[in-house]
Amino acid sequence: ALIEEAWENCLQKLEEEFAEEFYTWIRPLDFTQNGNSIQLLAPNQFVVKRVKQNFLTRIKELVMQFSDGQIFNVEIA
C-alpha cells in the first residue's frame, strides 16, 4: 500500500541522513495509519521526547514527500 511504501522510503532516507542515530531512535518506532495521519508508536517516553526534538520535522517532510502529499500529519506517542 502507498502508506507502507512511503514509510519504508522515509526510513531508508532517514537511515542515510542520521546513520547510527537511526538505529537508536527511529528504527524502534512502529507505525499505524489513521486516515491521513501516521501514528508512530515509541517504546517509551524517552524515545518520544528525543524523536520530537530531533527528527519529527524531518520525518513529516519526508512522509509528505513520499506519499505525494496524501499524508498530512505524523504524530508520535
JSON list of N, CA and C in Angstrom, two decimals:
[
{"chain": "A", "resi": 1, "resn": "ALA", "atom": "N", "xyz": [0.85, -1.20, 0.00]},
{"chain": "A", "resi": 1, "resn": "ALA", "atom": "CA", "xyz": [0.00, 0.00, 0.00]},
{"chain": "A", "resi": 1, "resn": "ALA", "atom": "C", "xyz": [0.88, 1.25, 0.00]},
{"chain": "A", "resi": 2, "resn": "LEU", "atom": "N", "xyz": [0.31, 2.33, -0.45]},
{"chain": "A", "resi": 2, "resn": "LEU", "atom": "CA", "xyz": [1.05, 3.58, -0.57]},
{"chain": "A", "resi": 2, "resn": "LEU", "atom": "C", "xyz": [1.68, 4.02, 0.75]},
{"chain": "A", "resi": 3, "resn": "ILE", "atom": "N", "xyz": [0.93, 3.88, 1.83]},
{"chain": "A", "resi": 3, "resn": "ILE", "atom": "CA", "xyz": [1.40, 4.39, 3.11]},
{"chain": "A", "resi": 3, "resn": "ILE", "atom": "C", "xyz": [2.62, 3.60, 3.59]},
{"chain": "A", "resi": 4, "resn": "GLU", "atom": "N", "xyz": [2.51, 2.27, 3.52]},
{"chain": "A", "resi": 4, "resn": "GLU", "atom": "CA", "xyz": [3.65, 1.43, 3.92]},
{"chain": "A", "resi": 4, "resn": "GLU", "atom": "C", "xyz": [4.87, 1.75, 3.07]},
{"chain": "A", "resi": 5, "resn": "GLU", "atom": "N", "xyz": [4.65, 1.93, 1.78]},
{"chain": "A", "resi": 5, "resn": "GLU", "atom": "CA", "xyz": [5.74, 2.26, 0.86]},
{"chain": "A", "resi": 5, "resn": "GLU", "atom": "C", "xyz": [6.37, 3.60, 1.22]},
{"chain": "A", "resi": 6, "resn": "ALA", "atom": "N", "xyz": [5.52, 4.58, 1.49]},
{"chain": "A", "resi": 6, "resn": "ALA", "atom": "CA", "xyz": [6.00, 5.91, 1.87]},
{"chain": "A", "resi": 6, "resn": "ALA", "atom": "C", "xyz": [6.84, 5.82, 3.14]},
{"chain": "A", "resi": 7, "resn": "TRP", "atom": "N", "xyz": [6.37, 5.02, 4.10]},
{"chain": "A", "resi": 7, "resn": "TRP", "atom": "CA", "xyz": [7.10, 4.89, 5.36]},
{"chain": "A", "resi": 7, "resn": "TRP", "atom": "C", "xyz": [8.43, 4.18, 5.14]},
{"chain": "A", "resi": 8, "resn": "GLU", "atom": "N", "xyz": [8.44, 3.13, 4.34]},
{"chain": "A", "resi": 8, "resn": "GLU", "atom": "CA", "xyz": [9.70, 2.42, 4.03]},
{"chain": "A", "resi": 8, "resn": "GLU", "atom": "C", "xyz": [10.70, 3.35, 3.35]},
{"chain": "A", "resi": 9, "resn": "ASN", "atom": "N", "xyz": [10.24, 4.13, 2.38]},
{"chain": "A", "resi": 9, "resn": "ASN", "atom": "CA", "xyz": [11.11, 5.09, 1.70]},
{"chain": "A", "resi": 9, "resn": "ASN", "atom": "C", "xyz": [11.64, 6.13, 2.68]},
{"chain": "A", "resi": 10, "resn": "CYS", "atom": "N", "xyz": [10.77, 6.56, 3.55]},
{"chain": "A", "resi": 10, "resn": "CYS", "atom": "CA", "xyz": [11.15, 7.53, 4.58]},
{"chain": "A", "resi": 10, "resn": "CYS", "atom": "C", "xyz": [12.24, 6.94, 5.47]},
{"chain": "A", "resi": 11, "resn": "LEU", "atom": "N", "xyz": [12.06, 5.70, 5.90]},
{"chain": "A", "resi": 11, "resn": "LEU", "atom": "CA", "xyz": [13.06, 5.04, 6.75]},
{"chain": "A", "resi": 11, "resn": "LEU", "atom": "C", "xyz": [14.41, 4.95, 6.05]},
{"chain": "A", "resi": 12, "resn": "GLN", "atom": "N", "xyz": [14.41, 4.60, 4.78]},
{"chain": "A", "resi": 12, "resn": "GLN", "atom": "CA", "xyz": [15.67, 4.49, 4.03]},
{"chain": "A", "resi": 12, "resn": "GLN", "atom": "C", "xyz": [16.40, 5.83, 4.01]},
{"chain": "A", "resi": 13, "resn": "LYS", "atom": "N", "xyz": [15.67, 6.88, 3.75]},
{"chain": "A", "resi": 13, "resn": "LYS", "atom": "CA", "xyz": [16.26, 8.22, 3.69]},
{"chain": "A", "resi": 13, "resn": "LYS", "atom": "C", "xyz": [16.77, 8.66, 5.05]},
{"chain": "A", "resi": 14, "resn": "LEU", "atom": "N", "xyz": [16.00, 8.39, 6.10]},
{"chain": "A", "resi": 14, "resn": "LEU", "atom": "CA", "xyz": [16.42, 8.75, 7.45]},
{"chain": "A", "resi": 14, "resn": "LEU", "atom": "C", "xyz": [17.68, 8.00, 7.85]},
{"chain": "A", "resi": 15, "resn": "GLU", "atom": "N", "xyz": [17.77, 6.75, 7.42]},
{"chain": "A", "resi": 15, "resn": "GLU", "atom": "CA", "xyz": [18.96, 5.95, 7.73]},
{"chain": "A", "resi": 15, "resn": "GLU", "atom": "C", "xyz": [20.20, 6.59, 7.09]},
{"chain": "A", "resi": 16, "resn": "GLU", "atom": "N", "xyz": [20.06, 7.05, 5.84]},
{"chain": "A", "resi": 16, "resn": "GLU", "atom": "CA", "xyz": [21.16, 7.74, 5.17]},
{"chain": "A", "resi": 16, "resn": "GLU", "atom": "C", "xyz": [21.54, 9.02, 5.90]},
{"chain": "A", "resi": 17, "resn": "GLU", "atom": "N", "xyz": [20.53, 9.77, 6.31]},
{"chain": "A", "resi": 17, "resn": "GLU", "atom": "CA", "xyz": [20.77, 11.09, 6.88]},
{"chain": "A", "resi": 17, "resn": "GLU", "atom": "C", "xyz": [21.29, 11.05, 8.32]},
{"chain": "A", "resi": 18, "resn": "PHE", "atom": "N", "xyz": [20.81, 10.09, 9.10]},
{"chain": "A", "resi": 18, "resn": "PHE", "atom": "CA", "xyz": [21.13, 10.09, 10.53]},
{"chain": "A", "resi": 18, "resn": "PHE", "atom": "C", "xyz": [22.04, 8.96, 10.98]},
{"chain": "A", "resi": 19, "resn": "ALA", "atom": "N", "xyz": [22.37, 8.06, 10.05]},
{"chain": "A", "resi": 19, "resn": "ALA", "atom": "CA", "xyz": [23.33, 6.97, 10.32]},
{"chain": "A", "resi": 19, "resn": "ALA", "atom": "C", "xyz": [23.03, 6.22, 11.61]},
{"chain": "A", "resi": 20, "resn": "GLU", "atom": "N", "xyz": [23.99, 6.19, 12.54]},
{"chain": "A", "resi": 20, "resn": "GLU", "atom": "CA", "xyz": [23.83, 5.33, 13.72]},
{"chain": "A", "resi": 20, "resn": "GLU", "atom": "C", "xyz": [22.70, 5.80, 14.64]},
{"chain": "A", "resi": 21, "resn": "GLU", "atom": "N", "xyz": [22.39, 7.09, 14.63]},
{"chain": "A", "resi": 21, "resn": "GLU", "atom": "CA", "xyz": [21.27, 7.57, 15.44]},
{"chain": "A", "resi": 21, "resn": "GLU", "atom": "C", "xyz": [19.96, 6.93, 15.00]},
{"chain": "A", "resi": 22, "resn": "PHE", "atom": "N", "xyz": [19.88, 6.60, 13.73]},
{"chain": "A", "resi": 22, "resn": "PHE", "atom": "CA", "xyz": [18.68, 5.99, 13.17]},
{"chain": "A", "resi": 22, "resn": "PHE", "atom": "C", "xyz": [18.31, 4.72, 13.92]},
{"chain": "A", "resi": 23, "resn": "TYR", "atom": "N", "xyz": [19.31, 3.88, 14.19]},
{"chain": "A", "resi": 23, "resn": "TYR", "atom": "CA", "xyz": [19.03, 2.59, 14.83]},
{"chain": "A", "resi": 23, "resn": "TYR", "atom": "C", "xyz": [18.61, 2.75, 16.28]},
{"chain": "A", "resi": 24, "resn": "THR", "atom": "N", "xyz": [19.09, 3.78, 16.92]},
{"chain": "A", "resi": 24, "resn": "THR", "atom": "CA", "xyz": [18.75, 4.01, 18.32]},
{"chain": "A", "resi": 24, "resn": "THR", "atom": "C", "xyz": [17.36, 4.59, 18.48]},
{"chain": "A", "resi": 25, "resn": "TRP", "atom": "N", "xyz": [17.00, 5.56, 17.63]},
{"chain": "A", "resi": 25, "resn": "TRP", "atom": "CA", "xyz": [15.80, 6.35, 17.87]},
{"chain": "A", "resi": 25, "resn": "TRP", "atom": "C", "xyz": [14.67, 6.10, 16.89]},
{"chain": "A", "resi": 26, "resn": "ILE", "atom": "N", "xyz": [14.98, 5.82, 15.63]},
{"chain": "A", "resi": 26, "resn": "ILE", "atom": "CA", "xyz": [13.93, 5.77, 14.61]},
{"chain": "A", "resi": 26, "resn": "ILE", "atom": "C", "xyz": [13.51, 4.35, 14.28]},
{"chain": "A", "resi": 27, "resn": "ARG", "atom": "N", "xyz": [14.46, 3.45, 14.16]},
{"chain": "A", "resi": 27, "resn": "ARG", "atom": "CA", "xyz": [14.14, 2.06, 13.81]},
{"chain": "A", "resi": 27, "resn": "ARG", "atom": "C", "xyz": [13.18, 1.40, 14.79]},
{"chain": "A", "resi": 28, "resn": "PRO", "atom": "N", "xyz": [13.30, 1.68, 16.09]},
{"chain": "A", "resi": 28, "resn": "PRO", "atom": "CA", "xyz": [12.38, 1.02, 17.05]},
{"chain": "A", "resi": 28, "resn": "PRO", "atom": "C", "xyz": [10.92, 1.48, 16.93]},
{"chain": "A", "resi": 29, "resn": "LEU", "atom": "N", "xyz": [10.66, 2.55, 16.19]},
{"chain": "A", "resi": 29, "resn": "LEU", "atom": "CA", "xyz": [9.29, 3.05, 16.08]},
{"chain": "A", "resi": 29, "resn": "LEU", "atom": "C", "xyz": [8.43, 2.10, 15.27]},
{"chain": "A", "resi": 30, "resn": "ASP", "atom": "N", "xyz": [7.23, 1.90, 15.75]},
{"chain": "A", "resi": 30, "resn": "ASP", "atom": "CA", "xyz": [6.24, 1.17, 14.98]},
{"chain": "A", "resi": 30, "resn": "ASP", "atom": "C", "xyz": [5.28, 2.21, 14.41]},
{"chain": "A", "resi": 31, "resn": "PHE", "atom": "N", "xyz": [4.49, 1.85, 13.43]},
{"chain": "A", "resi": 31, "resn": "PHE", "atom": "CA", "xyz": [3.57, 2.86, 12.91]},
{"chain": "A", "resi": 31, "resn": "PHE", "atom": "C", "xyz": [2.23, 2.25, 12.53]},
{"chain": "A", "resi": 32, "resn": "THR", "atom": "N", "xyz": [1.22, 3.06, 12.65]},
{"chain": "A", "resi": 32, "resn": "THR", "atom": "CA", "xyz": [-0.10, 2.71, 12.16]},
{"chain": "A", "resi": 32, "resn": "THR", "atom": "C", "xyz": [-0.62, 3.90, 11.38]},
{"chain": "A", "resi": 33, "resn": "GLN", "atom": "N", "xyz": [-1.54, 3.60, 10.48]},
{"chain": "A", "resi": 33, "resn": "GLN", "atom": "CA", "xyz": [-2.15, 4.67, 9.70]},
{"chain": "A", "resi": 33, "resn": "GLN", "atom": "C", "xyz": [-3.49, 5.00, 10.32]},
{"chain": "A", "resi": 34, "resn": "ASN", "atom": "N", "xyz": [-3.77, 6.29, 10.39]},
{"chain": "A", "resi": 34, "resn": "ASN", "atom": "CA", "xyz": [-5.04, 6.74, 10.92]},
{"chain": "A", "resi": 34, "resn": "ASN", "atom": "C", "xyz": [-5.57, 7.81, 9.97]},
{"chain": "A", "resi": 35, "resn": "GLY", "atom": "N", "xyz": [-6.36, 7.41, 8.99]},
{"chain": "A", "resi": 35, "resn": "GLY", "atom": "CA", "xyz": [-6.84, 8.35, 7.99]},
{"chain": "A", "resi": 35, "resn": "GLY", "atom": "C", "xyz": [-5.67, 8.92, 7.19]},
{"chain": "A", "resi": 36, "resn": "ASN", "atom": "N", "xyz": [-5.53, 10.24, 7.22]},
{"chain": "A", "resi": 36, "resn": "ASN", "atom": "CA", "xyz": [-4.42, 10.88, 6.52]},
{"chain": "A", "resi": 36, "resn": "ASN", "atom": "C", "xyz": [-3.25, 11.16, 7.45]},
{"chain": "A", "resi": 37, "resn": "SER", "atom": "N", "xyz": [-3.19, 10.45, 8.54]},
{"chain": "A", "resi": 37, "resn": "SER", "atom": "CA", "xyz": [-2.10, 10.60, 9.50]},
{"chain": "A", "resi": 37, "resn": "SER", "atom": "C", "xyz": [-1.34, 9.29, 9.66]},
{"chain": "A", "resi": 38, "resn": "ILE", "atom": "N", "xyz": [-0.10, 9.43, 10.04]},
{"chain": "A", "resi": 38, "resn": "ILE", "atom": "CA", "xyz": [0.66, 8.27, 10.51]},
{"chain": "A", "resi": 38, "resn": "ILE", "atom": "C", "xyz": [0.88, 8.47, 12.00]},
{"chain": "A", "resi": 39, "resn": "GLN", "atom": "N", "xyz": [0.61, 7.43, 12.75]},
{"chain": "A", "resi": 39, "resn": "GLN", "atom": "CA", "xyz": [0.84, 7.44, 14.19]},
{"chain": "A", "resi": 39, "resn": "GLN", "atom": "C", "xyz": [2.08, 6.60, 14.45]},
{"chain": "A", "resi": 40, "resn": "LEU", "atom": "N", "xyz": [3.12, 7.22, 14.96]},
{"chain": "A", "resi": 40, "resn": "LEU", "atom": "CA", "xyz": [4.33, 6.49, 15.32]},
{"chain": "A", "resi": 40, "resn": "LEU", "atom": "C", "xyz": [4.21, 6.06, 16.78]},
{"chain": "A", "resi": 41, "resn": "LEU", "atom": "N", "xyz": [4.57, 4.82, 17.03]},
{"chain": "A", "resi": 41, "resn": "LEU", "atom": "CA", "xyz": [4.46, 4.27, 18.38]},
{"chain": "A", "resi": 41, "resn": "LEU", "atom": "C", "xyz": [5.87, 3.99, 18.90]},
{"chain": "A", "resi": 42, "resn": "ALA", "atom": "N", "xyz": [6.24, 4.70, 19.94]},
{"chain": "A", "resi": 42, "resn": "ALA", "atom": "CA", "xyz": [7.58, 4.58, 20.51]},
{"chain": "A", "resi": 42, "resn": "ALA", "atom": "C", "xyz": [7.55, 3.63, 21.70]},
{"chain": "A", "resi": 43, "resn": "PRO", "atom": "N", "xyz": [8.68, 2.96, 21.97]},
{"chain": "A", "resi": 43, "resn": "PRO", "atom": "CA", "xyz": [8.73, 2.02, 23.09]},
{"chain": "A", "resi": 43, "resn": "PRO", "atom": "C", "xyz": [8.62, 2.69, 24.45]},
{"chain": "A", "resi": 44, "resn": "ASN", "atom": "N", "xyz": [8.99, 3.96, 24.56]},
{"chain": "A", "resi": 44, "resn": "ASN", "atom": "CA", "xyz": [8.90, 4.66, 25.84]},
{"chain": "A", "resi": 44, "resn": "ASN", "atom": "C", "xyz": [8.91, 6.19, 25.62]},
{"chain": "A", "resi": 45, "resn": "GLN", "atom": "N", "xyz": [8.64, 6.92, 26.68]},
{"chain": "A", "resi": 45, "resn": "GLN", "atom": "CA", "xyz": [8.53, 8.39, 26.59]},
{"chain": "A", "resi": 45, "resn": "GLN", "atom": "C", "xyz": [9.88, 9.06, 26.29]},
{"chain": "A", "resi": 46, "resn": "PHE", "atom": "N", "xyz": [10.96, 8.42, 26.67]},
{"chain": "A", "resi": 46, "resn": "PHE", "atom": "CA", "xyz": [12.29, 8.95, 26.38]},
{"chain": "A", "resi": 46, "resn": "PHE", "atom": "C", "xyz": [12.49, 9.02, 24.87]},
{"chain": "A", "resi": 47, "resn": "VAL", "atom": "N", "xyz": [12.09, 7.97, 24.19]},
{"chain": "A", "resi": 47, "resn": "VAL", "atom": "CA", "xyz": [12.20, 7.93, 22.73]},
{"chain": "A", "resi": 47, "resn": "VAL", "atom": "C", "xyz": [11.25, 8.96, 22.10]},
{"chain": "A", "resi": 48, "resn": "VAL", "atom": "N", "xyz": [10.03, 9.05, 22.63]},
{"chain": "A", "resi": 48, "resn": "VAL", "atom": "CA", "xyz": [9.07, 10.04, 22.13]},
{"chain": "A", "resi": 48, "resn": "VAL", "atom": "C", "xyz": [9.69, 11.43, 22.17]},
{"chain": "A", "resi": 49, "resn": "LYS", "atom": "N", "xyz": [10.26, 11.78, 23.30]},
{"chain": "A", "resi": 49, "resn": "LYS", "atom": "CA", "xyz": [10.83, 13.11, 23.50]},
{"chain": "A", "resi": 49, "resn": "LYS", "atom": "C", "xyz": [11.98, 13.36, 22.52]},
{"chain": "A", "resi": 50, "resn": "ARG", "atom": "N", "xyz": [12.87, 12.40, 22.40]},
{"chain": "A", "resi": 50, "resn": "ARG", "atom": "CA", "xyz": [14.04, 12.56, 21.54]},
{"chain": "A", "resi": 50, "resn": "ARG", "atom": "C", "xyz": [13.63, 12.68, 20.06]},
{"chain": "A", "resi": 51, "resn": "VAL", "atom": "N", "xyz": [12.68, 11.87, 19.64]},
{"chain": "A", "resi": 51, "resn": "VAL", "atom": "CA", "xyz": [12.22, 11.93, 18.25]},
{"chain": "A", "resi": 51, "resn": "VAL", "atom": "C", "xyz": [11.55, 13.27, 17.98]},
{"chain": "A", "resi": 52, "resn": "LYS", "atom": "N", "xyz": [10.71, 13.73, 18.92]},
{"chain": "A", "resi": 52, "resn": "LYS", "atom": "CA", "xyz": [10.05, 15.03, 18.75]},
{"chain": "A", "resi": 52, "resn": "LYS", "atom": "C", "xyz": [11.09, 16.15, 18.61]},
{"chain": "A", "resi": 53, "resn": "GLN", "atom": "N", "xyz": [12.10, 16.11, 19.44]},
{"chain": "A", "resi": 53, "resn": "GLN", "atom": "CA", "xyz": [13.11, 17.17, 19.44]},
{"chain": "A", "resi": 53, "resn": "GLN", "atom": "C", "xyz": [13.97, 17.15, 18.17]},
{"chain": "A", "resi": 54, "resn": "ASN", "atom": "N", "xyz": [14.36, 15.96, 17.74]},
{"chain": "A", "resi": 54, "resn": "ASN", "atom": "CA", "xyz": [15.43, 15.87, 16.74]},
{"chain": "A", "resi": 54, "resn": "ASN", "atom": "C", "xyz": [15.01, 15.41, 15.35]},
{"chain": "A", "resi": 55, "resn": "PHE", "atom": "N", "xyz": [13.93, 14.66, 15.25]},
{"chain": "A", "resi": 55, "resn": "PHE", "atom": "CA", "xyz": [13.65, 14.00, 13.97]},
{"chain": "A", "resi": 55, "resn": "PHE", "atom": "C", "xyz": [12.27, 14.24, 13.40]},
{"chain": "A", "resi": 56, "resn": "LEU", "atom": "N", "xyz": [11.32, 14.65, 14.21]},
{"chain": "A", "resi": 56, "resn": "LEU", "atom": "CA", "xyz": [9.92, 14.65, 13.76]},
{"chain": "A", "resi": 56, "resn": "LEU", "atom": "C", "xyz": [9.68, 15.59, 12.59]},
{"chain": "A", "resi": 57, "resn": "THR", "atom": "N", "xyz": [10.30, 16.75, 12.60]},
{"chain": "A", "resi": 57, "resn": "THR", "atom": "CA", "xyz": [10.12, 17.70, 11.50]},
{"chain": "A", "resi": 57, "resn": "THR", "atom": "C", "xyz": [10.57, 17.08, 10.18]},
{"chain": "A", "resi": 58, "resn": "ARG", "atom": "N", "xyz": [11.73, 16.43, 10.21]},
{"chain": "A", "resi": 58, "resn": "ARG", "atom": "CA", "xyz": [12.26, 15.79, 9.00]},
{"chain": "A", "resi": 58, "resn": "ARG", "atom": "C", "xyz": [11.39, 14.60, 8.59]},
{"chain": "A", "resi": 59, "resn": "ILE", "atom": "N", "xyz": [10.93, 13.83, 9.56]},
{"chain": "A", "resi": 59, "resn": "ILE", "atom": "CA", "xyz": [10.05, 12.70, 9.26]},
{"chain": "A", "resi": 59, "resn": "ILE", "atom": "C", "xyz": [8.79, 13.20, 8.54]},
{"chain": "A", "resi": 60, "resn": "LYS", "atom": "N", "xyz": [8.21, 14.28, 9.05]},
{"chain": "A", "resi": 60, "resn": "LYS", "atom": "CA", "xyz": [6.99, 14.84, 8.44]},
{"chain": "A", "resi": 60, "resn": "LYS", "atom": "C", "xyz": [7.26, 15.26, 7.00]},
{"chain": "A", "resi": 61, "resn": "GLU", "atom": "N", "xyz": [8.37, 15.94, 6.76]},
{"chain": "A", "resi": 61, "resn": "GLU", "atom": "CA", "xyz": [8.72, 16.38, 5.41]},
{"chain": "A", "resi": 61, "resn": "GLU", "atom": "C", "xyz": [8.83, 15.18, 4.46]},
{"chain": "A", "resi": 62, "resn": "LEU", "atom": "N", "xyz": [9.53, 14.17, 4.91]},
{"chain": "A", "resi": 62, "resn": "LEU", "atom": "CA", "xyz": [9.77, 13.00, 4.06]},
{"chain": "A", "resi": 62, "resn": "LEU", "atom": "C", "xyz": [8.50, 12.22, 3.79]},
{"chain": "A", "resi": 63, "resn": "VAL", "atom": "N", "xyz": [7.68, 12.04, 4.82]},
{"chain": "A", "resi": 63, "resn": "VAL", "atom": "CA", "xyz": [6.44, 11.30, 4.66]},
{"chain": "A", "resi": 63, "resn": "VAL", "atom": "C", "xyz": [5.53, 12.02, 3.67]},
{"chain": "A", "resi": 64, "resn": "MET", "atom": "N", "xyz": [5.45, 13.33, 3.79]},
{"chain": "A", "resi": 64, "resn": "MET", "atom": "CA", "xyz": [4.61, 14.09, 2.87]},
{"chain": "A", "resi": 64, "resn": "MET", "atom": "C", "xyz": [5.14, 13.96, 1.44]},
{"chain": "A", "resi": 65, "resn": "GLN", "atom": "N", "xyz": [6.45, 14.03, 1.31]},
{"chain": "A", "resi": 65, "resn": "GLN", "atom": "CA", "xyz": [7.09, 13.91, 0.00]},
{"chain": "A", "resi": 65, "resn": "GLN", "atom": "C", "xyz": [6.83, 12.53, -0.62]},
{"chain": "A", "resi": 66, "resn": "PHE", "atom": "N", "xyz": [7.08, 11.48, 0.15]},
{"chain": "A", "resi": 66, "resn": "PHE", "atom": "CA", "xyz": [6.98, 10.13, -0.39]},
{"chain": "A", "resi": 66, "resn": "PHE", "atom": "C", "xyz": [5.54, 9.66, -0.56]},
{"chain": "A", "resi": 67, "resn": "SER", "atom": "N", "xyz": [4.60, 10.31, 0.11]},
{"chain": "A", "resi": 67, "resn": "SER", "atom": "CA", "xyz": [3.19, 9.93, -0.05]},
{"chain": "A", "resi": 67, "resn": "SER", "atom": "C", "xyz": [2.49, 10.86, -1.04]},
{"chain": "A", "resi": 68, "resn": "ASP", "atom": "N", "xyz": [3.26, 11.65, -1.76]},
{"chain": "A", "resi": 68, "resn": "ASP", "atom": "CA", "xyz": [2.69, 12.62, -2.70]},
{"chain": "A", "resi": 68, "resn": "ASP", "atom": "C", "xyz": [1.65, 13.52, -2.03]},
{"chain": "A", "resi": 69, "resn": "GLY", "atom": "N", "xyz": [1.93, 13.89, -0.80]},
{"chain": "A", "resi": 69, "resn": "GLY", "atom": "CA", "xyz": [1.05, 14.81, -0.08]},
{"chain": "A", "resi": 69, "resn": "GLY", "atom": "C", "xyz": [-0.20, 14.18, 0.48]},
{"chain": "A", "resi": 70, "resn": "GLN", "atom": "N", "xyz": [-0.31, 12.87, 0.40]},
{"chain": "A", "resi": 70, "resn": "GLN", "atom": "CA", "xyz": [-1.53, 12.21, 0.89]},
{"chain": "A", "resi": 70, "resn": "GLN", "atom": "C", "xyz": [-1.54, 12.05, 2.42]},
{"chain": "A", "resi": 71, "resn": "ILE", "atom": "N", "xyz": [-0.36, 12.04, 2.99]},
{"chain": "A", "resi": 71, "resn": "ILE", "atom": "CA", "xyz": [-0.27, 12.01, 4.45]},
{"chain": "A", "resi": 71, "resn": "ILE", "atom": "C", "xyz": [0.00, 13.43, 4.93]},
{"chain": "A", "resi": 72, "resn": "PHE", "atom": "N", "xyz": [-0.90, 13.97, 5.73]},
{"chain": "A", "resi": 72, "resn": "PHE", "atom": "CA", "xyz": [-0.79, 15.36, 6.13]},
{"chain": "A", "resi": 72, "resn": "PHE", "atom": "C", "xyz": [-0.17, 15.50, 7.51]},
{"chain": "A", "resi": 73, "resn": "ASN", "atom": "N", "xyz": [-0.14, 14.44, 8.27]},
{"chain": "A", "resi": 73, "resn": "ASN", "atom": "CA", "xyz": [0.27, 14.58, 9.66]},
{"chain": "A", "resi": 73, "resn": "ASN", "atom": "C", "xyz": [1.00, 13.34, 10.14]},
{"chain": "A", "resi": 74, "resn": "VAL", "atom": "N", "xyz": [1.98, 13.57, 11.01]},
{"chain": "A", "resi": 74, "resn": "VAL", "atom": "CA", "xyz": [2.69, 12.47, 11.67]},
{"chain": "A", "resi": 74, "resn": "VAL", "atom": "C", "xyz": [2.66, 12.78, 13.16]},
{"chain": "A", "resi": 75, "resn": "GLU", "atom": "N", "xyz": [2.18, 11.84, 13.92]},
{"chain": "A", "resi": 75, "resn": "GLU", "atom": "CA", "xyz": [2.12, 12.01, 15.38]},
{"chain": "A", "resi": 75, "resn": "GLU", "atom": "C", "xyz": [2.94, 10.90, 16.02]},
{"chain": "A", "resi": 76, "resn": "ILE", "atom": "N", "xyz": [3.41, 11.18, 17.22]},
{"chain": "A", "resi": 76, "resn": "ILE", "atom": "CA", "xyz": [4.17, 10.15, 17.93]},
{"chain": "A", "resi": 76, "resn": "ILE", "atom": "C", "xyz": [3.65, 10.03, 19.35]},
{"chain": "A", "resi": 77, "resn": "ALA", "atom": "N", "xyz": [3.57, 8.80, 19.82]},
{"chain": "A", "resi": 77, "resn": "ALA", "atom": "CA", "xyz": [3.06, 8.55, 21.18]},
{"chain": "A", "resi": 77, "resn": "ALA", "atom": "C", "xyz": [3.85, 7.40, 21.80]}
]
